[in-house]
Every structure is written in C-alpha cells, then in structure tokens.
Short mmCIF file of C-alpha atoms and ligand atoms in Angstrom, two decimals:
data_model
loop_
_atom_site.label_atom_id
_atom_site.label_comp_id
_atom_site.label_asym_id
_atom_site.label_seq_id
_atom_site.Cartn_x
_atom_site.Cartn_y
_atom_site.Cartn_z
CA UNK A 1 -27.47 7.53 7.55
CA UNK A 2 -28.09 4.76 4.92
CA UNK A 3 -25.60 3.95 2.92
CA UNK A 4 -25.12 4.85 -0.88
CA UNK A 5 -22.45 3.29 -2.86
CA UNK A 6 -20.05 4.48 -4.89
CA UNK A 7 -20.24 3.62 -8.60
CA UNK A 8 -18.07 4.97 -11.44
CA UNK A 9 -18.66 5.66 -15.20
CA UNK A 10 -17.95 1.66 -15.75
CA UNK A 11 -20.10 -0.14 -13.10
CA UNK A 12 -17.01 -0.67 -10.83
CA UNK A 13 -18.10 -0.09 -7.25
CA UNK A 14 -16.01 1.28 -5.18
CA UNK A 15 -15.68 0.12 -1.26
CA UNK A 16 -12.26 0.37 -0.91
CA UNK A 17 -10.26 3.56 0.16
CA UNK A 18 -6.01 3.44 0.89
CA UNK A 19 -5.54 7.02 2.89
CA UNK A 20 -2.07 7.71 3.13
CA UNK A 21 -1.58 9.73 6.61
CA UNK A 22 1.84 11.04 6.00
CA UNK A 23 4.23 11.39 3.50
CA UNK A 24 7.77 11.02 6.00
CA UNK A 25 9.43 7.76 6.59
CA UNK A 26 12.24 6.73 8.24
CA UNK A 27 13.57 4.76 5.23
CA UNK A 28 14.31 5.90 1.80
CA UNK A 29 14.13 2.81 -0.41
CA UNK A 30 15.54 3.23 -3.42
CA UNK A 31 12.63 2.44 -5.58
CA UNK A 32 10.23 4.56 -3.69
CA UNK A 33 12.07 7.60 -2.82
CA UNK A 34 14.82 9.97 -3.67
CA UNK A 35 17.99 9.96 -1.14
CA UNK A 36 17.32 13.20 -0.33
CA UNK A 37 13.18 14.41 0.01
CA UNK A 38 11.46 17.64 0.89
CA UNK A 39 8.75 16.71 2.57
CA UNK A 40 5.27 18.45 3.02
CA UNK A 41 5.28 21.68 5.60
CA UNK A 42 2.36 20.91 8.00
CA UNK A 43 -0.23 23.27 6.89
CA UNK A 44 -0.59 21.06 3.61
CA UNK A 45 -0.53 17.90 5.17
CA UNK A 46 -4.31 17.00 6.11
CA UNK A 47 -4.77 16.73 10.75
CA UNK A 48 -5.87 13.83 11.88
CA UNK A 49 -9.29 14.96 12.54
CA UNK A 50 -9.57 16.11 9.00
CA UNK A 51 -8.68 12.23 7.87
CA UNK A 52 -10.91 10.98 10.27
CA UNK A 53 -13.78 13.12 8.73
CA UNK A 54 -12.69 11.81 5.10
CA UNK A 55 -12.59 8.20 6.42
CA UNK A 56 -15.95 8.49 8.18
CA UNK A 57 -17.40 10.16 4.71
CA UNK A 58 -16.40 7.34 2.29
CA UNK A 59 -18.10 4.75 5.27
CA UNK A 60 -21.10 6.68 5.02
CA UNK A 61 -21.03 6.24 1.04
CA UNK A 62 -20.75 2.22 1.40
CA UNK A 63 -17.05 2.00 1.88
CA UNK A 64 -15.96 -1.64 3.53
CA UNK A 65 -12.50 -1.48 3.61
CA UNK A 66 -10.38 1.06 4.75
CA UNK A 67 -6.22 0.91 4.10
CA UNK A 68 -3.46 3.11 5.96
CA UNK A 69 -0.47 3.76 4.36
CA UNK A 70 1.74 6.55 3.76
CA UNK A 71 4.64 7.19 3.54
CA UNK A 72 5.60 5.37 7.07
CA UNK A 73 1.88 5.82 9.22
CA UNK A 74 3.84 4.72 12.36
CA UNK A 75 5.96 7.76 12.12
CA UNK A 76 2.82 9.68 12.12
CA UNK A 77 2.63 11.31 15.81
CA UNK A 78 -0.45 10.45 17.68
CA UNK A 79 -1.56 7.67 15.21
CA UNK A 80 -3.07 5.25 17.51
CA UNK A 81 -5.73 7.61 18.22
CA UNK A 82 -6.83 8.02 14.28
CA UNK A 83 -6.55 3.58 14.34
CA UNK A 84 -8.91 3.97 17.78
CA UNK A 85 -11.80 6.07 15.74
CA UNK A 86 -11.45 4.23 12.36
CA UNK A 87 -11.82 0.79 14.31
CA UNK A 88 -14.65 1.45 16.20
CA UNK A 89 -16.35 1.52 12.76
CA UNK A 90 -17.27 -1.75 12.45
CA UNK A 91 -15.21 -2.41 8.56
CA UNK A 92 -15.24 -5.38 7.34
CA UNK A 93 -11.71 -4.98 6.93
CA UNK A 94 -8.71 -2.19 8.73
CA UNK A 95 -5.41 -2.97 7.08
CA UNK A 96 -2.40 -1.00 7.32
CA UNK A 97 1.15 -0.92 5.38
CA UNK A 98 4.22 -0.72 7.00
CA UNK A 99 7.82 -0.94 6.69
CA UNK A 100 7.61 -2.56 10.14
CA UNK A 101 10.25 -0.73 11.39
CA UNK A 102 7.84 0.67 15.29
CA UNK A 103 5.93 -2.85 15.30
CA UNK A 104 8.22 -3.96 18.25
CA UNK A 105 6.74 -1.64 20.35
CA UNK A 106 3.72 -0.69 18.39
CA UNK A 107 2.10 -4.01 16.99
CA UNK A 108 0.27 -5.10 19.95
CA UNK A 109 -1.78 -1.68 20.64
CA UNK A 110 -2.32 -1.05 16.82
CA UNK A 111 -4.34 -4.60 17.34
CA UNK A 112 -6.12 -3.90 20.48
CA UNK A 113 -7.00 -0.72 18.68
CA UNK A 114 -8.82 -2.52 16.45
CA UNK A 115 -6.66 -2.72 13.32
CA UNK A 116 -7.27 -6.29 11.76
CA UNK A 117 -4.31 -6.74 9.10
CA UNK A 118 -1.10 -5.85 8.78
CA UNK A 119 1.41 -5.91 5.09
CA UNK A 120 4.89 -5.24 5.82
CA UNK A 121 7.65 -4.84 3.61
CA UNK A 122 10.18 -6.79 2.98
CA UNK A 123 13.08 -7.27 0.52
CA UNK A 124 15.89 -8.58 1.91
CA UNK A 125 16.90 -11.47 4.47
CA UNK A 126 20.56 -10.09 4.22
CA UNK A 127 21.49 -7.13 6.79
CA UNK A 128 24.13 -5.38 4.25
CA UNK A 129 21.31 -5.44 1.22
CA UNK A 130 18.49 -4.40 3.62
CA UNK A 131 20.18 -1.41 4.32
CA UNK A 132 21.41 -0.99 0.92
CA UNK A 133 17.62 -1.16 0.18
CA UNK A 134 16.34 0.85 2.30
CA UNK A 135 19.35 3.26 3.06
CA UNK A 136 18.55 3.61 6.67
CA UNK A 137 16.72 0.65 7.77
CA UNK A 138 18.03 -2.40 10.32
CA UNK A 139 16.69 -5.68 9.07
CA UNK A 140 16.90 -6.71 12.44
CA UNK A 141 13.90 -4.50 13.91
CA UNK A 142 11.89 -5.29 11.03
CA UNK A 143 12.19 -8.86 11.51
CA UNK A 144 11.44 -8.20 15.43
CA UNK A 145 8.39 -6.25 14.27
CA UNK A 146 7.21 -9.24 12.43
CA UNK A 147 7.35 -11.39 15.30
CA UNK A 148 5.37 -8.54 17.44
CA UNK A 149 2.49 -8.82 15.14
CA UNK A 150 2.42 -12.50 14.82
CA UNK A 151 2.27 -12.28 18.98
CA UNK A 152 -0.49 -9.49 18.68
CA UNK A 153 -2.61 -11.88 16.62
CA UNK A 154 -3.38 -10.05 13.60
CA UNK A 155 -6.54 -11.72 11.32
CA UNK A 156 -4.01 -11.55 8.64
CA UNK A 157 0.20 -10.43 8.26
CA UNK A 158 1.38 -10.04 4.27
CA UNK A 159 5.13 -9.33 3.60
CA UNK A 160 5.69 -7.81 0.28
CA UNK A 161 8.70 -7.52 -1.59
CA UNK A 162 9.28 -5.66 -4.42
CA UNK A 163 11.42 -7.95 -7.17
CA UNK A 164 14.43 -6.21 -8.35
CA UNK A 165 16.75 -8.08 -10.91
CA UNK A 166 20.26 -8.54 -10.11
CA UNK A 167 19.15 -6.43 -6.67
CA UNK A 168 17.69 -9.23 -4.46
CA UNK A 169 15.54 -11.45 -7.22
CA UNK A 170 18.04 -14.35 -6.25
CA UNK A 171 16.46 -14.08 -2.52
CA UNK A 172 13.27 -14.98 -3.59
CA UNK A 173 13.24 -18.56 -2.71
CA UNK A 174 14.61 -17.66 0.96
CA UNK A 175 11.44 -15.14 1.45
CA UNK A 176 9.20 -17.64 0.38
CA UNK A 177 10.82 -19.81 3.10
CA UNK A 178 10.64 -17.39 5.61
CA UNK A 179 7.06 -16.66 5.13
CA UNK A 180 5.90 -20.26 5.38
CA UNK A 181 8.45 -20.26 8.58
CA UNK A 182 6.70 -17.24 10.00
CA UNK A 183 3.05 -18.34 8.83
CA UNK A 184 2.67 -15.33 6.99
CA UNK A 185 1.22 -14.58 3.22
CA UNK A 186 4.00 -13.05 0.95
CA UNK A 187 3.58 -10.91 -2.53
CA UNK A 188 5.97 -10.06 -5.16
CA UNK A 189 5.42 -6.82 -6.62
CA UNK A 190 6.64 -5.68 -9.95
CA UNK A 191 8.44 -1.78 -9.56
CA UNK A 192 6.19 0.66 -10.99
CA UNK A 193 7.32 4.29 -12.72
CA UNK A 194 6.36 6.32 -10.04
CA UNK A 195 8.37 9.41 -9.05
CA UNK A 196 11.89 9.88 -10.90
CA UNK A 197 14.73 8.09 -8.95
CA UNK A 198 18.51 7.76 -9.54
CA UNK A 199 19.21 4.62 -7.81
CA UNK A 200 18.99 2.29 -10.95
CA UNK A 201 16.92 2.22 -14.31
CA UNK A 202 13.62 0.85 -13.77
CA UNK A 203 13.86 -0.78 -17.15
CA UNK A 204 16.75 -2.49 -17.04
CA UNK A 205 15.89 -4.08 -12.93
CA UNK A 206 12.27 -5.05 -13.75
CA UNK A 207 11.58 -8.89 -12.59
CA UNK A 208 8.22 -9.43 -14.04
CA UNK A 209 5.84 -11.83 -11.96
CA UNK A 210 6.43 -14.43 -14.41
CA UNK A 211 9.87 -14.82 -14.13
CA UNK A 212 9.57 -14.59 -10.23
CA UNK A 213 6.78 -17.57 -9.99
CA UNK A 214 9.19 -19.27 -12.49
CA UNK A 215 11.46 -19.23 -9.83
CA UNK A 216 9.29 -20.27 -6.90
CA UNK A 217 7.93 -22.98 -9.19
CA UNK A 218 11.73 -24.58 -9.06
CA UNK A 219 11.05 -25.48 -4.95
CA UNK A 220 7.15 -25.50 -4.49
CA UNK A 221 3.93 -26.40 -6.69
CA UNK A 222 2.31 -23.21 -7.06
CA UNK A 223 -1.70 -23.60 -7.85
CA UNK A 224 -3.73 -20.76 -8.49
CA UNK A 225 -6.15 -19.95 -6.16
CA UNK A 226 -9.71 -18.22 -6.94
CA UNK A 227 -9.58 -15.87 -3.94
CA UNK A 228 -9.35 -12.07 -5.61
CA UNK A 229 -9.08 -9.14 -3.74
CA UNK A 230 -11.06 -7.08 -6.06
CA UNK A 231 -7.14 -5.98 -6.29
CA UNK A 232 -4.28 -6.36 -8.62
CA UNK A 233 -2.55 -9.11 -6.74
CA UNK A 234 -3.10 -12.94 -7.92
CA UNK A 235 -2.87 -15.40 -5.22
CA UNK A 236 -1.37 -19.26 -5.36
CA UNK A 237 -1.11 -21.83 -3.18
CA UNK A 238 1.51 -24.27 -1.69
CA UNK A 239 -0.06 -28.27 -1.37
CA UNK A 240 2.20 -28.35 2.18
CA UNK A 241 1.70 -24.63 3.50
CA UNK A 242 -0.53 -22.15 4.77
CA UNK A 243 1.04 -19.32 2.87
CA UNK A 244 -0.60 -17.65 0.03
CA UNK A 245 1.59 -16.04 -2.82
CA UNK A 246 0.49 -13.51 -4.37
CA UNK A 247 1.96 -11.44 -7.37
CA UNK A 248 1.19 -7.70 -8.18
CA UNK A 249 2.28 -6.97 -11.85
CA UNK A 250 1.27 -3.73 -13.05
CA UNK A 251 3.36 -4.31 -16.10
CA UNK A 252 2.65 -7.90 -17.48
CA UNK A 253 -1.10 -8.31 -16.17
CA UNK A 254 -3.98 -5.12 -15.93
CA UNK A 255 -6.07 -5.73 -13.46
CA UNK A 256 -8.06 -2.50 -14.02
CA UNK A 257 -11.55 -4.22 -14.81
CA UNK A 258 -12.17 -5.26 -11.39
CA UNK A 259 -10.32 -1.91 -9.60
CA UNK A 260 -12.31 -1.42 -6.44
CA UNK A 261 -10.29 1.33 -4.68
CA UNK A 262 -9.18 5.14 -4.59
CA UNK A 263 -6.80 6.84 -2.65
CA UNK A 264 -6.50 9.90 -0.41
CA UNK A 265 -2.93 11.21 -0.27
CA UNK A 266 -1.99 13.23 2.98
CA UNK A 267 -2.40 16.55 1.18
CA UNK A 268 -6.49 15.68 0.60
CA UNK A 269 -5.86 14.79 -3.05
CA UNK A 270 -8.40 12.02 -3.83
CA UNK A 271 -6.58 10.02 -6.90
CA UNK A 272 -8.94 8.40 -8.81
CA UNK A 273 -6.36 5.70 -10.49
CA UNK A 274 -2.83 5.07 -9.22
CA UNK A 275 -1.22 5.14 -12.85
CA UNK A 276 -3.14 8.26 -13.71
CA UNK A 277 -2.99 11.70 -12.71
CA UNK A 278 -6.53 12.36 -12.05
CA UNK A 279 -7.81 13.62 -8.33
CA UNK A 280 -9.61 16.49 -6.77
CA UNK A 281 -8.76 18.56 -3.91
CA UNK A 282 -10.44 17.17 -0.73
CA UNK A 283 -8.73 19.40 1.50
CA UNK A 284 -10.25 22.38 0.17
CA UNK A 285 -13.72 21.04 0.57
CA UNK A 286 -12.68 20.08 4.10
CA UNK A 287 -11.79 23.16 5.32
CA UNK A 288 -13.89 25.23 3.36
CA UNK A 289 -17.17 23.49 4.84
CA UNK A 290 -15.55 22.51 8.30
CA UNK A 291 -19.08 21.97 10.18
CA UNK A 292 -20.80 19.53 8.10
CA UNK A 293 -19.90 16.66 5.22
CA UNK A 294 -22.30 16.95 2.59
CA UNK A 295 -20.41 19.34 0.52
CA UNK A 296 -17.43 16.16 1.17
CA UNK A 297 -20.04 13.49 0.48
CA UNK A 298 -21.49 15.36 -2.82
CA UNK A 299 -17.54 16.21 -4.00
CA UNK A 300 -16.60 12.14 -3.80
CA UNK A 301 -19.66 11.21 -5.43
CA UNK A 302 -19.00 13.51 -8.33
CA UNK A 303 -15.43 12.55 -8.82
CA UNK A 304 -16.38 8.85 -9.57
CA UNK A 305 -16.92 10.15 -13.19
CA UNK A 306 -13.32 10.88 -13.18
CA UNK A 307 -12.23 7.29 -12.70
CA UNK A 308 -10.36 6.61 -15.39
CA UNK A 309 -10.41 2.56 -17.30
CA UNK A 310 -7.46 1.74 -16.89
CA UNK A 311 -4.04 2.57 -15.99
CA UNK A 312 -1.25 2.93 -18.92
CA UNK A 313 2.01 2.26 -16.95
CA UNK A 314 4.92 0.97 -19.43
CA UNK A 315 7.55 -1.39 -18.66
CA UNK A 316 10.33 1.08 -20.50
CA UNK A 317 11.91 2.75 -17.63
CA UNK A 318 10.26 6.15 -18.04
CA UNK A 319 8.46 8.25 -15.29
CA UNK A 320 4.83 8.38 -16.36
CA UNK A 321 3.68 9.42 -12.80
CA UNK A 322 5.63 11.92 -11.04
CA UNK A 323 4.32 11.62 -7.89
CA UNK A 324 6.73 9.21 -5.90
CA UNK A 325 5.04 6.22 -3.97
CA UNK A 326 5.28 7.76 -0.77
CA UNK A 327 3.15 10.93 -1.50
CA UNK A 328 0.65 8.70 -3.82
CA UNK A 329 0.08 6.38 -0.79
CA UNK A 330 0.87 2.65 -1.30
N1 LIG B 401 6.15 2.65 4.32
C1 LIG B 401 5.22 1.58 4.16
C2 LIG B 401 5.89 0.37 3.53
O1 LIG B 401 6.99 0.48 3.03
O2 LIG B 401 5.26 -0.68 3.53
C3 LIG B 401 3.97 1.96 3.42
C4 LIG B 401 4.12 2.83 2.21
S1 LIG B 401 5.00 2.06 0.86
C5 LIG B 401 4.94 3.38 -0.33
C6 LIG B 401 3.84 0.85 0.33
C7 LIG B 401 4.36 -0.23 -0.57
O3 LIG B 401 4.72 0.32 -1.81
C8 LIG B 401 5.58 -0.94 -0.06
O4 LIG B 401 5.35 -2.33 -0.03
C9 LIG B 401 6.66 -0.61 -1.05
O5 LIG B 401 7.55 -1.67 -1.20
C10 LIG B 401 5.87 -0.34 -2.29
N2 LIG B 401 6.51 0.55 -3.27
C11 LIG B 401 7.13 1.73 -3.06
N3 LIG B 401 7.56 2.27 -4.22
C12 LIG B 401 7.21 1.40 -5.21
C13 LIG B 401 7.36 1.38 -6.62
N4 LIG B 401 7.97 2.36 -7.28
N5 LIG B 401 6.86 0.31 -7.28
C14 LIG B 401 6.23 -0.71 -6.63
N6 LIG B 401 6.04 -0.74 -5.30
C15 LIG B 401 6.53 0.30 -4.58
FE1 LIG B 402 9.37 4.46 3.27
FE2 LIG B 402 7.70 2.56 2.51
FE3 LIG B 402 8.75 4.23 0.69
FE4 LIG B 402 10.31 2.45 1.86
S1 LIG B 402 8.56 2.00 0.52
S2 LIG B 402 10.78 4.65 1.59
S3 LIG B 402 9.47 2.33 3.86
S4 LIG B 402 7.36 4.78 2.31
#
C-alpha cells in the first residue's frame, strides 16, 4: 500500500503517533496521578490486537515514528508480543516511556524485540524523596533498570525529570551528573495542568526551564544545539560530555508550530493536541468495521482537520485538561 501522509489544516505533517497501551501503573507520582485511581474496566481499554491494527493504520498513512507509553506499558500483560509486531515494521524510530521500574528483567528482550529507544523517568537520586515521589516506587530498581538498558544496548536511553520547586529542583545538578555518569541524555520537564491532583499547587511548585538551565549553567557550559525533534523539547550541549539536555516547557516556550504528533489513549481516543480536548473515538471504528481498515484509515485522515494551533496551557495552577497524564498517554 503506498503511503499517504498525514497533513493538518496548517501544513504540519504528522509522522509521529505516542499510543498509550494502558492506563495502570505501579507508581502514583504525585504530579501525574491521584493517590487513589479507578482505573479503566477491560472492555474499554483497547486489546492488543486492536492497537496493533491502529499502529499498523497510521504506518500505512506515512507514520515514522511510533511511541509507547501509558500509564506504565511494562505492566501491560503480554506486551512483548505488541513490541514484536510493531518492530518488525521497519520505523525509523520505536521508543517507549517508562518509569523503569520491570527493565531489570525486561530491558534486554524489549531490545531484541526490536524496540530502539528507551526515556525513563527520573526525579530523584534520594531513596526517601523517590518514594515520596512516586508513593510506591524503590529508587533502587529503577536505577538497576537503567543499567539493564544501557547493557541491552539501546540506540538511545533519555531520563526525564519533571522540575518541582522546593520538591527536588535542588537535585538537579546531581541528575545532570548522573546522566553524563551513565552516558545517558536527560530532560527537564516543566509540570503541566493535567488531571486535578491534591499533592501540591501546580502554581506555586512550577520550576520553569529557565530557572532550571540557570542552574545547570552554574557547573557546565550549556550550548544550544540545532537538533529538534519536531517536539517540544530543546536540546544543549556539554563541551566535555556526550549528554544532551534537553528542556520541555509547555509554559514558558510553545512549541506548537512544528507539532508533529497525536496520540491514541488506551480507550481508542485519538487526541489531536495534548493541551486540548479534541479526539475522536477510534475504538468505535475499530470494532464496528473489525475485518478491514479503511473505515480506520478514512476516520484518521478526517480528524487532521481537528488539529487544533496550538495548545493554551497556563502557568496559574488551574486544571485546564482533566484528563490526568496517565490516561492522556505521555
Ligand atoms: N509511566 C511512564 C513514565 O513514568 O515514564 C510513562 C507514562 S508517564 C505519564 C510519561 C511522562 O509524563 C513521565 O516522564 C512523567 O514524568 C511525565 N508526566 C506525568 N504527569 C505529568 C505532568 N502533569 N506534567 C508533566 N509531565 C508529566
Ligand atoms: Fe505512573 Fe508514569 Fe504517571 Fe508516574 S508518571 S504515576 S510512573 S504513569
């Protein structure tokens, strides 16, 4: 089948798709998630096969890069086998994001199944925050799971750390450390409003990317590098280091112009912008036409129009999405 491309109402093209293949975890950071979550009964949540069909769909309409996410995807039973069929499709790139926490015993087949690049979370180097973080998390298997995929030779391992102020901003010049230890890229993310949480005010804890590469800047010359995603991250580079830094700042820079991506959340919902509210039920078209894709393949192409031009996320503290991170997909 030759392939079309995807092109919305502004001349963005999109290649990129993030499918988020569950919405469970086995941590509950504070940012991302409520302490306590009801999570999707089954029947909603998309099978593998069905995700397999939507990722084989959006290759057929041009796309190059396919992300997992979730959600935790390594809590997702039997997810090897959906890694197996979406790597034997030759992508340019197969990323996946993870809190880390199965890589000790999952890294190495996740490569030979032909994933190519890993992100994995990351906030704290100290045991007591970590957990605090991530309420039920053990740094210590996170940090084994990073060594795991450095063994399993990964084209490319990215920690990312969310920046929380007076939570674990004064860390960032230890993570930085670590990364260029570990030979791994690192990005600081600015906490977006997504999904209402009681942990702290979003307001109040925001760390914009500028104040974190202020930081940085006080130990290592940080020089802006050209290399763009197509993404909202930024990337610099150290004179003496391997290790890219990137920053993703929702608030303080839009990177909307050059948005390549949608998402598919596990429930089928194709979201057209993560700060907006805009989708359209996949799942329906799925199982209402469960022989062939062209009512799939006509249904994405349509919903380009929909892609809105630009997200309007504010730095004040208030829920504009309320969808929480781990049903949107990150
Ligand atoms: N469970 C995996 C993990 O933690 O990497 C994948 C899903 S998680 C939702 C994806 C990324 O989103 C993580 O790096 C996490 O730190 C980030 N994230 C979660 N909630 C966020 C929020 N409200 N603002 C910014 N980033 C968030
Ligand atoms: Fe789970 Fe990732 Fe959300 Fe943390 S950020 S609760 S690890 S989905």
């Amino acid at each position: 089948m030759s392939k079309a491309k995807l092109t919305d109402r502004f001349g963005r093209t999109v290649n990129y798709v993030r499918l988020s293949v569950t919405d469970r975890c086995d941590f509950r950071c504070v940012y991302c998630m409520a302490e306590e979550m009801t999570f999707l009964p089954r029947q909603q949540v998309l099978t593998l096969e069905e995700i397999a069909r939507v990722a084989r769909t959006f290759v057929s309409l041009g796309t190059e890069k396919i992300r997992l996410t979730g959600g935790e995807p390594l809590v997702r039973k039997d997810i090897l086998e959906l890694v197996k069929e979406i790597g034997s499709y030759g992508l340019r790139d197969f990323a996946m994001t993870t809190n880390g926490s199965q890589l000790p015993t999952m890294a190495e087949d996740l490569r030979k199944a032909g994933l190519k690049r890993l992100n994995i979370s990351l906030d704290s180097l100290d045991a007591d925050k970590f957990h605090r973080i991530t309420r039920t998390g053990r740094l210590s298997q996170v940090l084994d799971g990073i060594d795991a995929a450095r063994d399993a030779g990964f084209e490319g391992i990215k920690l990312n750390t969310v920046v929380m102020k007076g939570g674990n901003d004064h860390e960032v010049p230890d993570l930085v450390e670590f990364a260029r230890k570990k030979n791994v890229d690192i990005t600081f993310i600015e906490e977006m409003p997504l999904g209402e949480i009681s942990d702290h005010d979003r307001g109040e804890v925001l760390c914009t990317s500028d104040e974190v590469r202020d930081i940085i800047s006080q130990h290592h010359e940080l020089v802006p590098t050209p290399e763009d995603s197509g993404g909202p991250a930024r990337y610099y580079r150290m004179p003496d280091s391997n290790t890219r830094v990137g920053f993703i700042s929702p608030h303080s820079h839009n990177f909307c112009s050059t948005c390549n991506r949608v998402r598919v959340t596990v429930e089928g919902r194709l979201l057209l912008c993560l700060g907006n509210e805009h989708s359209v039920d996949l799942r329906r078209v799925l199982r209402g036409h469960p022989v062939t894709n062209e009512k799939l393949r006509e249904t994405i192409i349509n919903a380009m129009d929909l892609k809105p031009e630009r997200h309007h996320f504010s730095s004040d503290g208030d829920v504009q999405i309320l969808r929480f991170m781990n049903m949107t997909g990150g």
